[in-house]
mmCIF file of C-alpha atoms in Angstrom:
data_model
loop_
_atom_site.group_PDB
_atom_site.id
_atom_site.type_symbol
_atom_site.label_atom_id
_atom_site.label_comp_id
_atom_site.label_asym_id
_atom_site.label_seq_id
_atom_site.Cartn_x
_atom_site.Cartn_y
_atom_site.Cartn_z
ATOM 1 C CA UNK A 1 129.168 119.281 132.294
ATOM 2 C CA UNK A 2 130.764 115.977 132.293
ATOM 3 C CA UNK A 3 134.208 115.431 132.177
ATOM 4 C CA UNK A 4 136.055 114.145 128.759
ATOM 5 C CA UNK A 5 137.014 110.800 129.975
ATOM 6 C CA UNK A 6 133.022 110.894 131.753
ATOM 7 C CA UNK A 7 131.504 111.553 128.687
ATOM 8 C CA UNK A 8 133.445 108.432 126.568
ATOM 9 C CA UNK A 9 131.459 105.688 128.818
ATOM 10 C CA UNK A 10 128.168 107.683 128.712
ATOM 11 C CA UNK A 11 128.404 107.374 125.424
ATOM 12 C CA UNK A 12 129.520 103.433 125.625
ATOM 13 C CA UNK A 13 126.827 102.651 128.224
ATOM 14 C CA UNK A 14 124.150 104.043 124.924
ATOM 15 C CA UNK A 15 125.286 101.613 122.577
ATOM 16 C CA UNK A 16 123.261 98.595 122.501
ATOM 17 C CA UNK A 17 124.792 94.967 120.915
ATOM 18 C CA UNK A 18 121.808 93.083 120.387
ATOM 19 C CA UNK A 19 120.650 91.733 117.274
ATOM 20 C CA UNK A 20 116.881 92.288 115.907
ATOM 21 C CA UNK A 21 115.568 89.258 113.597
ATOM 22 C CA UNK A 22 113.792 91.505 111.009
ATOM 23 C CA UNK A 23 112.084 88.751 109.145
ATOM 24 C CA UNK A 24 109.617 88.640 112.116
ATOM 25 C CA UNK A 25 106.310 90.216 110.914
ATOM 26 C CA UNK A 26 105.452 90.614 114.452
ATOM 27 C CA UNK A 27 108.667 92.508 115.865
ATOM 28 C CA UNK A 28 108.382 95.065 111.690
ATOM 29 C CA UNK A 29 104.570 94.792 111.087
ATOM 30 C CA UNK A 30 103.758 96.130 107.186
ATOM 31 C CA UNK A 31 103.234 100.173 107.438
ATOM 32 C CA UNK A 32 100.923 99.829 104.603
ATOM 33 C CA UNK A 33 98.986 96.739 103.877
ATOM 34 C CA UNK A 34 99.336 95.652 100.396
ATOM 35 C CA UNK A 35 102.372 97.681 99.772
ATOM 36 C CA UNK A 36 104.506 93.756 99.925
ATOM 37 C CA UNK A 37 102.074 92.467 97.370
ATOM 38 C CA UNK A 38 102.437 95.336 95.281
ATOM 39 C CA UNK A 39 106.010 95.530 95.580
ATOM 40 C CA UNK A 40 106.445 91.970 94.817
ATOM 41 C CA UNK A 41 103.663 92.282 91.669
ATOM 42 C CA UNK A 42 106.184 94.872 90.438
ATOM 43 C CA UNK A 43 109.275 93.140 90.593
ATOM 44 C CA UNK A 44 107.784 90.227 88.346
ATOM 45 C CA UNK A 45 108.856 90.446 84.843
ATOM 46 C CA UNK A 46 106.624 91.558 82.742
ATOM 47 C CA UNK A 47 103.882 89.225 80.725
ATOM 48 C CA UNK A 48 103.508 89.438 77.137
ATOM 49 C CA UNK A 49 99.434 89.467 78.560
ATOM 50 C CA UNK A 50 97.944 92.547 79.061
ATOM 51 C CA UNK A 51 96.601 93.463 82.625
ATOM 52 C CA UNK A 52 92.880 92.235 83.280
ATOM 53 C CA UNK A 53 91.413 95.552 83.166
ATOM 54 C CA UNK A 54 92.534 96.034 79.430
ATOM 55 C CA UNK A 55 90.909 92.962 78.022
ATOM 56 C CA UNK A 56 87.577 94.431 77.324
ATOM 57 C CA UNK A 57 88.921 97.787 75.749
ATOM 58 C CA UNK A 58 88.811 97.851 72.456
ATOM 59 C CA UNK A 59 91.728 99.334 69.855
ATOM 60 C CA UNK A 60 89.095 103.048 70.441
ATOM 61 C CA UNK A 61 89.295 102.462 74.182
ATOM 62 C CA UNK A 62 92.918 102.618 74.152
ATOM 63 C CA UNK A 63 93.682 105.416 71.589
ATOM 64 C CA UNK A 64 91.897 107.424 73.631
ATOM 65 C CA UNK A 65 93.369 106.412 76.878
ATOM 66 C CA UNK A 66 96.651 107.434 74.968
ATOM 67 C CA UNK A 67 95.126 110.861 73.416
ATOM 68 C CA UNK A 68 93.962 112.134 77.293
ATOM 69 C CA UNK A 69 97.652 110.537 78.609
ATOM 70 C CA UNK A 70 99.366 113.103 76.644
ATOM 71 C CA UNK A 71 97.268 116.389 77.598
ATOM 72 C CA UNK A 72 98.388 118.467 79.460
ATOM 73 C CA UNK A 73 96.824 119.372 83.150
ATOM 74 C CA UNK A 74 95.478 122.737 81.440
ATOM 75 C CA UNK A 75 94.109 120.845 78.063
ATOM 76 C CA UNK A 76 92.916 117.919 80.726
ATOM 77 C CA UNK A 77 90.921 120.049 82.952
ATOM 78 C CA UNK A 78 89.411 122.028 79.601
ATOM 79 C CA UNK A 79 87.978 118.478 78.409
ATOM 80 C CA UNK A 80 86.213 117.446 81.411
ATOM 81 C CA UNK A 81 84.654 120.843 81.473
ATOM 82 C CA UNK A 82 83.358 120.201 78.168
ATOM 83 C CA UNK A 83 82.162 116.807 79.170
ATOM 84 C CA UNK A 84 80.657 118.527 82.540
ATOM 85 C CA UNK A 85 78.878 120.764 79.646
ATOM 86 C CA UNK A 86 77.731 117.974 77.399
ATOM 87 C CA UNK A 87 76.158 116.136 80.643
ATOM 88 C CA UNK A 88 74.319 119.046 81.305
ATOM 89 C CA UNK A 89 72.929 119.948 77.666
ATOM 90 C CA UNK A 90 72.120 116.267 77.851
ATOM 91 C CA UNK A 91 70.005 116.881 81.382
ATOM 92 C CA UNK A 92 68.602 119.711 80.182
ATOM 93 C CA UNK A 93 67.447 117.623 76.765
ATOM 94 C CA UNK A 94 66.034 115.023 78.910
ATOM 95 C CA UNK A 95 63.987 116.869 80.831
ATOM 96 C CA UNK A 96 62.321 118.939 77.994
ATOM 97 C CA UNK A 97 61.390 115.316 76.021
ATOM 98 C CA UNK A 98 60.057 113.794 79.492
ATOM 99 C CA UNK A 99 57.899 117.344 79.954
ATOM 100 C CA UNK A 100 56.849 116.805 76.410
ATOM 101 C CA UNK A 101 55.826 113.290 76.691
ATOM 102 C CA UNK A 102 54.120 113.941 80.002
ATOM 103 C CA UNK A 103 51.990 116.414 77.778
ATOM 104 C CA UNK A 104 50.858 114.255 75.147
ATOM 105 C CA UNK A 105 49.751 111.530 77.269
ATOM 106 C CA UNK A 106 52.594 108.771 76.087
ATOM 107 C CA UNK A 107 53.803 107.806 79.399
ATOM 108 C CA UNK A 108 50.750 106.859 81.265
ATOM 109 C CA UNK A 109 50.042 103.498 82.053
ATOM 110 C CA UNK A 110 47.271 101.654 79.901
ATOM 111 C CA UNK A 111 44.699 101.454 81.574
ATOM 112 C CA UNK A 112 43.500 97.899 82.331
#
């Protein structure tokens, strides 16, 4: 093991005085790209505008982006089960009226 007064300028001869210009993209490149522009998006006040994506929703749109906001993850996951259910019934409904119309002839091509 080193000595006390050894160990002082070991520890002296680690330090290092130079100065690092951090503004240089090339010396800190981004860890995520985008995360600047996204940073910087969110430090903008906010517009009395609403964001892009909301123009086309209507005042329906956006009660029910507000009603499935406030379910919880239990309530959440029992809606999209319905709507997995309602897809399916739909399928199934589908496929019973394109079987029927195969039968009576309404989907064949005229012929010319």
């Amino acid at each position: 093991m080193a000595s006390p007064n050894g160990g002082d300028n070991f520890e002296s001869s680690l330090l290092s005085f130079e100065k690092l210009d951090r503004a240089s993209p090339d010396l800190w490149p981004e860890q995520l790209p985008g995360v600047a522009e996204f940073a910087a998006s969110c430090k903008n006040p906010i517009s009395n505008s609403p964001p892009k994506w909301m123009a086309e929703l209507e005042s329906e749109d956006i009660e029910m982006l507000k009603e499935l906001g406030s379910l919880t993850t239990a309530n959440l996951m029992e809606k999209v089960k319905g709507l997995q259910n309602l897809a399916y019934q739909l399928g199934l409904e589908e496929s019973r009226e394109m079987t029927r119309g195969k039968f009576l002839n309404i989907l064949e091509r005229p012929k010319k």
